[in-house]
Amino acid sequence: MMERDRIRVGRLPGERSREVAEFLSSMEADRWIAEADILVDIAHLLMLRRQDLVEKDTARAVMQVLLDLYDHGIPREAFDDQFEDIHAGIEAYLIGRTGEERGGRLHTGRSRNDEVATCIRIRLRNELSGLMGELILLRETLLDLAARNEATVMPGFTHLQHAQPTTLAHYLAAYEEAFARDFERFQATFGRVNRSPLGAGAFASSGLPIDREMTARLLGFTDVAGNTMDAVASRDTLLEALADACILMITVSRLCEELVLWSSPLVRFIELNDAYCSTSSIMPQKKNPDTAEIMRAKTGTVCGALAGALMIVKSLPMSYNRDLQEATPHLWRGMDACRRSVRLLNGLISTASFCKKRMEEEAGKGYSTATDLADFFVREYHLPFRTAHTIVGRAVREGSLDLDTLERVAREVASLSLVEQGLTPERIEQVLTPRSAVMARNAVGGPSPVAMRAALKERRRTHRRDDAWHQRITEALTTAEADLIVSAREMIA
Ligand code: ARG
């Protein structure tokens, strides 16, 4: 038989309208943390037993039900929104199964304030780890594609105008490097999330001899969240995760914007896989890049989630305030949209085909090698760069970079002869070729295939290191949970 909400019975026994109950309940969003709550209950119970705060038989009876919930799932009735939250729902369920004499002891030495903060961190660890896993895969896709396109010449843009030729590898590796910084940010955030608030109680810990280190260890945290007031009152790690997600999504959105542009018939640099596109209900010819567009829009969702959470936490006095409950759904919404976007972006990019011919066709347009000609005058004829820049700029203005025009403007603007220095139409032609311009760009991080190969080797090393770190923390989380359950089963064996 399912108990009613047990929490109000003493102090507030009167009836409450469904409307108020629903308004106050976090039950819907608590689906995100329900499984974490079982783990928290199990760890807390193991600790209570170790500290002799509950009797052996009581601990065994309650643990039996908790393992039942762990093994077979939490029944629907515990999610009824007559309960303020899942913590109340599960407690009522336990009391229903074991009686208040036993089930009513689990909440010894804790509060829902430290309980929910712990649940949020447990689930957030998993969300972060899942998202970092998707980032690893996306980065791998970008690096693989880059490796195959070291010599694919394409136009590089500034102000969305042909600027200088570069390679597709250089472009893809640029995004990979940005996503690697996102990974680093999540990594740092993970370290701060991975501390246990459990045992902080309402905010002032407990006068009972609880052991915070023990529950932290059992739940796979690397540390306890120290000050117990801070542990229940702060949500900055939640805000930080969302901020990281926003920064990542801003880059995702920029890339998506380019996928939309590149797949447009006006540009035709990329052909997106049909599976990621939609058509029109009226225009039968259409193939629209909707996945990239929705992803671009999800950036708004994620940034909105951060803004919502920030505004909820601002101005809250110490320590716990119920407002905090309202911030948590923003976290899940933001993390979920971010993770799914990164995952689909990987699919979108890895299944697209790049139109290399079109890229090469465009690479030399818009006088994109004018800088290389100015550089040539600096290198070969020792002209000051500004003078060379002026000569080439004036020639572009006059409509041609042929020998006659260059010679004429050089005499006009700098009173010198390029022909006398040895300039020929063949030299000009050679310097203006996009491919040779790219080949010359050998500086560290530059697009020449030689520089790119070295850079990609380095990027692979970083990627492997991040991948190994990610595997380590994922395994640590899995092992901690497995060990916790082993200890729980030993208790009832
Ligand atoms: N459901 C609440 C939350 O998400 C946790 C319970 C704390 N409630 C309270 N009245 N002190 O923050």
PDB file of C-alpha atoms and ligand atoms in Angstrom, residues 7 24-27 29-30 33 84-88 111-117 120 202 232 235 320-329, ligand 1:
ATOM      1  CA  ILE A   7       6.534  14.970   5.596  1.00  0.00           C
ATOM      2  CA  LEU A  24       5.221  23.282  -5.465  1.00  0.00           C
ATOM      3  CA  SER A  25       6.168  19.853  -6.742  1.00  0.00           C
ATOM      4  CA  SER A  26       9.408  19.226  -8.606  1.00  0.00           C
ATOM      5  CA  MET A  27       8.274  15.734  -9.491  1.00  0.00           C
ATOM      6  CA  ALA A  29      11.995  17.252 -13.345  1.00  0.00           C
ATOM      7  CA  ASP A  30      12.888  14.812 -10.570  1.00  0.00           C
ATOM      8  CA  ILE A  33      17.451  12.367 -10.482  1.00  0.00           C
ATOM      9  CA  GLU A  84       6.649  17.624  -3.172  1.00  0.00           C
ATOM     10  CA  ASP A  85       9.458  15.737  -4.803  1.00  0.00           C
ATOM     11  CA  ILE A  86      10.908  12.320  -5.544  1.00  0.00           C
ATOM     12  CA  HIS A  87      12.643  12.256  -2.148  1.00  0.00           C
ATOM     13  CA  ALA A  88       9.282  12.431  -0.399  1.00  0.00           C
ATOM     14  CA  SER A 111      17.786  16.713   4.806  1.00  0.00           C
ATOM     15  CA  ARG A 112      16.298  16.878   1.371  1.00  0.00           C
ATOM     16  CA  ASN A 113      18.575  19.872   0.901  1.00  0.00           C
ATOM     17  CA  ASP A 114      21.793  17.834   0.930  1.00  0.00           C
ATOM     18  CA  GLU A 115      19.962  14.925  -0.687  1.00  0.00           C
ATOM     19  CA  VAL A 116      18.864  16.892  -3.760  1.00  0.00           C
ATOM     20  CA  ALA A 117      22.216  18.655  -4.098  1.00  0.00           C
ATOM     21  CA  ILE A 120      21.984  16.755  -8.968  1.00  0.00           C
ATOM     22  CA  ALA A 202      19.609  21.339   6.024  1.00  0.00           C
ATOM     23  CA  VAL A 232      23.371  23.023   0.068  1.00  0.00           C
ATOM     24  CA  ARG A 235      24.394  25.950  -7.544  1.00  0.00           C
ATOM     25  CA  TYR A 320      18.741  26.760   0.959  1.00  0.00           C
ATOM     26  CA  ASN A 321      15.753  28.472  -0.612  1.00  0.00           C
ATOM     27  CA  ARG A 322      13.048  26.643  -2.470  1.00  0.00           C
ATOM     28  CA  ASP A 323      13.770  28.836  -5.501  1.00  0.00           C
ATOM     29  CA  LEU A 324      16.706  26.515  -6.150  1.00  0.00           C
ATOM     30  CA  GLN A 325      14.298  23.778  -7.161  1.00  0.00           C
ATOM     31  CA  GLU A 326      13.212  25.902 -10.095  1.00  0.00           C
ATOM     32  CA  ALA A 327      16.796  26.156 -11.431  1.00  0.00           C
ATOM     33  CA  THR A 328      17.329  22.416 -11.831  1.00  0.00           C
ATOM     34  CA  PRO A 329      14.984  21.807 -14.801  1.00  0.00           C
TER      35      PRO A 329
HETATM   36  N1  ARG B   1      12.706  19.399  -4.306  1.00  0.00           N
HETATM   37  C1  ARG B   1      13.644  20.297  -3.708  1.00  0.00           C
HETATM   38  C2  ARG B   1      14.655  20.837  -4.713  1.00  0.00           C
HETATM   39  O1  ARG B   1      14.670  20.384  -5.801  1.00  0.00           O
HETATM   40  C3  ARG B   1      14.437  19.602  -2.637  1.00  0.00           C
HETATM   41  C4  ARG B   1      13.736  19.585  -1.343  1.00  0.00           C
HETATM   42  C5  ARG B   1      14.127  20.651  -0.421  1.00  0.00           C
HETATM   43  N2  ARG B   1      12.879  21.218   0.000  1.00  0.00           N
HETATM   44  C6  ARG B   1      12.751  22.018   1.058  1.00  0.00           C
HETATM   45  N3  ARG B   1      11.567  22.467   1.273  1.00  0.00           N
HETATM   46  N4  ARG B   1      13.714  22.348   1.868  1.00  0.00           N
HETATM   47  O2  ARG B   1      15.408  21.719  -4.400  1.00  0.00           O
END
